[in-house]
Coordinates of C-alpha atoms in Angstrom, one line a residue:
M1 CA 42.0 -69.9 -25.4
N2 CA 44.8 -67.5 -26.4
V3 CA 44.6 -64.4 -24.2
A4 CA 47.0 -61.5 -23.9
V5 CA 47.0 -59.0 -21.0
T6 CA 48.4 -55.5 -20.4
G7 CA 48.7 -54.4 -16.8
S8 CA 49.1 -58.0 -15.8
H9 CA 50.9 -57.1 -12.6
G10 CA 48.3 -54.7 -11.3
L11 CA 45.5 -55.4 -8.9
I12 CA 43.0 -56.8 -11.5
G13 CA 45.6 -58.1 -13.9
S14 CA 47.4 -60.3 -11.4
A15 CA 44.0 -61.7 -10.2
L16 CA 42.9 -62.3 -13.8
C17 CA 46.2 -64.1 -14.8
A18 CA 45.9 -66.3 -11.6
A19 CA 42.3 -67.2 -12.5
L20 CA 43.3 -68.0 -16.1
A21 CA 46.2 -70.2 -14.9
Q22 CA 43.9 -72.1 -12.6
D23 CA 41.9 -73.0 -15.8
R24 CA 45.1 -74.0 -17.6
I25 CA 45.1 -70.9 -19.8
A26 CA 48.6 -69.4 -20.0
P27 CA 48.1 -65.7 -20.6
T28 CA 50.6 -63.8 -22.8
R29 CA 51.7 -60.7 -20.8
L30 CA 52.3 -57.5 -22.8
V31 CA 55.2 -55.7 -21.1
R32 CA 57.0 -52.5 -21.6
G33 CA 60.5 -53.8 -20.8
E34 CA 62.5 -56.6 -22.2
P35 CA 60.1 -59.6 -22.7
R36 CA 60.8 -63.0 -21.1
A37 CA 59.2 -66.3 -21.8
G38 CA 55.4 -65.9 -22.2
E39 CA 55.7 -62.1 -22.7
V40 CA 55.5 -59.7 -25.7
H41 CA 57.0 -56.2 -25.7
W42 CA 54.6 -53.3 -26.4
D43 CA 55.1 -49.6 -26.4
P44 CA 52.2 -47.5 -25.1
T45 CA 53.5 -44.4 -26.8
A46 CA 53.8 -45.8 -30.4
P47 CA 52.5 -48.6 -32.6
S48 CA 54.1 -51.9 -31.8
D49 CA 54.7 -55.1 -33.7
L50 CA 52.3 -57.5 -32.0
G51 CA 52.5 -60.2 -34.7
E52 CA 52.5 -62.9 -32.0
L53 CA 48.9 -62.0 -31.2
K54 CA 47.4 -62.7 -34.6
G55 CA 44.1 -64.5 -34.3
F56 CA 44.1 -64.4 -30.5
D57 CA 40.8 -65.0 -28.8
A58 CA 41.1 -61.8 -26.6
V59 CA 43.4 -59.0 -25.6
V60 CA 42.6 -57.6 -22.1
H61 CA 43.8 -54.0 -21.7
L62 CA 44.3 -53.1 -18.0
A63 CA 47.3 -50.9 -18.1
G64 CA 47.2 -47.3 -16.8
E65 CA 48.4 -45.0 -14.1
N66 CA 46.6 -45.2 -10.7
I67 CA 44.0 -42.4 -10.8
A68 CA 43.7 -42.3 -7.0
E69 CA 47.4 -41.8 -6.4
G70 CA 48.3 -38.2 -5.5
R71 CA 46.8 -34.8 -6.2
W72 CA 45.6 -34.0 -9.7
T73 CA 48.1 -31.4 -10.6
P74 CA 48.3 -30.3 -14.3
T75 CA 51.3 -32.7 -14.7
R76 CA 49.5 -35.5 -13.1
K77 CA 46.4 -35.0 -15.2
A78 CA 48.5 -35.2 -18.4
Q79 CA 50.1 -38.4 -17.1
L80 CA 46.7 -39.9 -16.5
R81 CA 45.5 -39.0 -20.0
S82 CA 48.6 -40.3 -21.7
S83 CA 48.5 -43.6 -19.8
R84 CA 44.9 -44.2 -20.7
V85 CA 44.0 -42.4 -23.9
E86 CA 47.3 -42.5 -25.8
A87 CA 48.2 -46.0 -24.6
T88 CA 44.8 -47.4 -25.6
R89 CA 44.9 -45.7 -29.0
Q90 CA 48.4 -47.1 -29.8
L91 CA 47.3 -50.6 -28.7
A92 CA 44.2 -50.4 -30.8
V93 CA 46.1 -49.3 -33.9
S94 CA 48.7 -52.1 -33.4
L95 CA 46.0 -54.8 -33.1
A96 CA 44.0 -53.4 -36.1
R97 CA 47.1 -54.0 -38.3
L98 CA 47.1 -57.7 -37.6
A99 CA 45.7 -60.2 -40.1
P100 CA 43.8 -61.8 -38.6
P101 CA 43.3 -59.5 -35.7
P102 CA 42.3 -60.7 -32.2
R103 CA 38.6 -61.5 -31.9
A104 CA 38.0 -59.3 -28.9
L105 CA 39.6 -56.3 -27.0
I106 CA 38.4 -56.0 -23.4
C107 CA 39.4 -52.6 -22.1
A108 CA 39.3 -51.5 -18.5
S109 CA 37.3 -48.3 -18.1
A110 CA 35.7 -46.5 -15.0
I111 CA 32.5 -45.3 -13.6
G112 CA 34.1 -41.9 -13.5
W113 CA 32.1 -41.6 -16.8
Y114 CA 28.9 -40.8 -14.8
R115 CA 27.8 -37.6 -13.1
T116 CA 27.6 -37.8 -9.3
D117 CA 24.1 -37.6 -8.1
L118 CA 22.6 -38.7 -4.8
S119 CA 19.1 -39.4 -6.2
A120 CA 19.7 -40.9 -9.7
T121 CA 20.3 -44.5 -10.5
L122 CA 22.6 -44.7 -13.6
D123 CA 23.3 -47.4 -16.1
E124 CA 25.3 -47.7 -19.3
S125 CA 22.9 -45.4 -21.2
A126 CA 23.7 -42.3 -19.2
P127 CA 25.9 -39.6 -20.9
A128 CA 29.4 -38.8 -19.8
A129 CA 29.8 -36.2 -17.1
G130 CA 31.3 -32.8 -18.0
T131 CA 34.1 -33.2 -15.5
F132 CA 37.8 -34.0 -15.8
L133 CA 37.1 -37.6 -15.0
G134 CA 34.1 -37.9 -17.2
E135 CA 35.9 -36.4 -20.2
L136 CA 39.0 -38.6 -19.5
V137 CA 36.9 -41.8 -19.5
R138 CA 35.0 -40.6 -22.7
D139 CA 38.3 -40.1 -24.6
W140 CA 39.7 -43.3 -23.1
E141 CA 36.9 -45.4 -24.5
A142 CA 36.9 -43.5 -27.8
A143 CA 40.6 -44.3 -28.2
A144 CA 39.8 -48.0 -28.9
A145 CA 37.9 -47.0 -32.1
P146 CA 40.7 -48.2 -34.5
A147 CA 40.2 -51.7 -33.2
A148 CA 36.4 -51.6 -33.6
E149 CA 36.8 -50.3 -37.1
A150 CA 39.0 -53.3 -37.9
G151 CA 36.3 -55.7 -36.9
I152 CA 37.5 -56.4 -33.4
R153 CA 34.7 -56.7 -30.8
V154 CA 35.5 -54.1 -28.2
V155 CA 34.1 -54.1 -24.7
H156 CA 34.7 -51.3 -22.1
V157 CA 34.3 -52.6 -18.5
R158 CA 33.5 -49.5 -16.4
F159 CA 34.8 -50.6 -13.0
G160 CA 33.7 -49.2 -9.7
V161 CA 35.7 -49.5 -6.5
V162 CA 37.4 -52.9 -6.8
L163 CA 37.6 -54.5 -3.3
S164 CA 40.6 -56.6 -2.5
P165 CA 42.7 -56.9 0.7
H166 CA 45.8 -57.0 -1.6
G167 CA 45.5 -53.5 -3.1
G168 CA 43.3 -50.6 -4.0
A169 CA 41.0 -48.7 -1.7
L170 CA 40.1 -51.5 0.7
A171 CA 43.8 -52.3 1.4
K172 CA 44.4 -48.6 2.2
M173 CA 41.4 -48.6 4.6
L174 CA 42.2 -51.7 6.5
P175 CA 45.0 -50.5 8.8
I176 CA 42.9 -47.5 9.9
F177 CA 39.7 -49.5 10.4
R178 CA 41.6 -52.2 12.3
L179 CA 42.7 -49.5 14.8
G180 CA 39.1 -48.5 15.3
L181 CA 39.8 -45.1 13.6
G182 CA 37.7 -45.6 10.5
G183 CA 34.4 -43.9 9.6
P184 CA 32.5 -41.9 7.1
M185 CA 34.1 -39.3 4.9
G186 CA 32.4 -35.9 4.4
T187 CA 28.6 -36.3 4.7
G188 CA 28.8 -40.1 4.2
Q189 CA 25.8 -39.8 1.8
Q190 CA 27.8 -40.2 -1.4
W191 CA 27.4 -43.5 -3.2
V192 CA 30.0 -46.2 -3.3
S193 CA 29.5 -48.4 -6.4
W194 CA 31.8 -51.3 -5.6
I195 CA 32.7 -54.8 -7.0
S196 CA 34.7 -57.6 -5.4
I197 CA 37.9 -58.6 -7.1
E198 CA 36.4 -62.0 -7.9
D199 CA 33.5 -60.4 -9.8
A200 CA 35.9 -57.9 -11.5
V201 CA 37.7 -60.9 -12.9
G202 CA 34.4 -62.7 -13.6
A203 CA 33.1 -59.7 -15.5
I204 CA 36.2 -59.7 -17.7
R205 CA 36.0 -63.4 -18.4
F206 CA 32.2 -63.1 -19.1
A207 CA 32.9 -60.4 -21.6
M208 CA 35.7 -62.5 -23.2
D209 CA 33.3 -65.4 -23.7
R210 CA 30.2 -63.6 -24.9
D211 CA 30.4 -62.7 -28.6
D212 CA 27.1 -60.8 -28.3
L213 CA 28.6 -58.2 -25.9
S214 CA 30.3 -55.0 -27.1
G215 CA 30.5 -51.4 -25.9
P216 CA 30.3 -50.4 -22.3
I217 CA 29.3 -52.6 -19.4
N218 CA 29.4 -51.6 -15.8
G219 CA 31.7 -53.6 -13.6
T220 CA 29.9 -52.9 -10.3
A221 CA 27.9 -55.0 -7.9
P222 CA 24.1 -54.7 -8.1
H223 CA 23.8 -53.2 -4.6
P224 CA 25.8 -50.0 -4.2
V225 CA 25.7 -48.4 -0.8
P226 CA 26.2 -44.9 0.7
Q227 CA 29.7 -44.3 2.0
R228 CA 28.5 -44.2 5.6
E229 CA 27.0 -47.6 5.2
F230 CA 30.2 -48.9 3.6
A231 CA 32.2 -47.6 6.6
L232 CA 29.9 -49.1 9.2
T233 CA 29.7 -52.4 7.4
L234 CA 33.5 -52.7 7.2
G235 CA 33.8 -51.8 10.9
R236 CA 31.2 -54.5 11.8
V237 CA 33.0 -57.1 9.7
L238 CA 36.3 -56.2 11.5
R239 CA 34.5 -56.0 14.9
R240 CA 35.8 -52.4 15.3
P241 CA 33.9 -49.1 15.8
A242 CA 33.6 -47.0 12.7
F243 CA 32.3 -43.6 13.8
M244 CA 35.4 -41.4 13.3
R245 CA 34.1 -39.1 10.7
T246 CA 36.7 -37.4 8.5
P247 CA 35.4 -33.9 7.6
G248 CA 35.2 -33.0 3.9
W249 CA 37.3 -29.9 4.3
A250 CA 40.2 -32.0 5.6
V251 CA 40.0 -34.4 2.7
R252 CA 39.9 -31.6 0.2
L253 CA 42.9 -29.9 1.9
L254 CA 44.9 -33.1 1.5
W255 CA 43.9 -34.2 -2.0
G256 CA 42.2 -31.3 -3.7
E257 CA 40.2 -32.0 -6.8
M258 CA 40.9 -35.8 -6.6
A259 CA 39.2 -35.9 -3.2
E260 CA 36.1 -34.2 -4.5
A261 CA 35.8 -36.5 -7.5
L262 CA 36.7 -39.9 -5.9
L263 CA 36.1 -39.7 -2.2
L264 CA 33.5 -37.1 -1.4
S265 CA 31.1 -37.7 -4.2
G266 CA 29.9 -40.8 -6.1
A267 CA 27.4 -42.2 -8.5
R268 CA 24.8 -45.0 -7.9
V269 CA 25.7 -47.2 -10.8
M270 CA 23.9 -50.4 -11.8
P271 CA 25.3 -53.3 -13.9
R272 CA 22.3 -53.4 -16.1
R273 CA 23.9 -55.0 -19.2
L274 CA 25.8 -57.6 -17.2
M275 CA 22.7 -58.7 -15.4
A276 CA 20.6 -58.7 -18.6
A277 CA 23.2 -60.9 -20.3
G278 CA 23.0 -63.4 -17.4
Y279 CA 26.1 -62.8 -15.4
V280 CA 25.7 -64.2 -11.9
F281 CA 27.6 -62.3 -9.2
A282 CA 29.6 -64.2 -6.6
H283 CA 29.2 -61.2 -4.3
P284 CA 26.1 -59.1 -5.0
S285 CA 25.9 -57.6 -1.5
L286 CA 28.6 -55.8 0.5
E287 CA 28.7 -57.5 3.9
P288 CA 29.0 -61.1 2.6
A289 CA 31.6 -59.8 0.1
L290 CA 33.7 -58.2 2.8
R291 CA 33.5 -61.3 5.0
A292 CA 34.6 -63.5 2.1
L293 CA 37.5 -61.1 1.2
L294 CA 38.7 -60.8 4.8
A295 CA 38.1 -64.3 5.9

């Protein structure tokens, strides 16, 4: 296969490129700086000459600013929109100009699309939430329209919390939990819709290979858990107590709107389309996933 990847040095991108290399597929990395061997330059702010990607089997778009890094000031919100919406639009326009274009564009998206609700179980048919995050994800996915209009099969993988000891939320939690200072945040009742890094890569590769898949698919494990259960399970795996509750007011004081959206609330999201298409999860349940990741 001929596969190109943006964001190839991020948490998911580096794991995806390693998995492809294990299968003797050398991914072409799309980079913003001066390209080296196996790399192609692209500009997320303007259309780029991506002629080397003509006829590729897939382009996997994972680039974007870390949404959980820092408070959501007006400047930060503008950066998040630009790195997702504008970058995706420019990539889609550049790919649409190719003859022949790539067969598939697999775009990272997020479960921030969904409203937070303790009682509802949500799948890909649910509407976008009327929040900053919901509107950001809506516009992010819509930005790939030029590629779809050019006949490229477009898939949006709406990732939940991606679990890896090498980065992301789990890596930030580990030092605290290993000291026995971990525990629930706020009420602990908010849902954590998670996915292991192995299944995050697996979902992307499944979407690459399945010509019948397009549109949104949820990149989450089939067994989301309340945040309190997540904390207690992580403590049990690490053989540490996990009862140090962090009050919601303290989290809001530190992180503001970002804390409310990402840490103190959450949606119970199910990967309905992945399961219906026959994807088999390596880690469907939390405790075995954590034990495998932290072995």
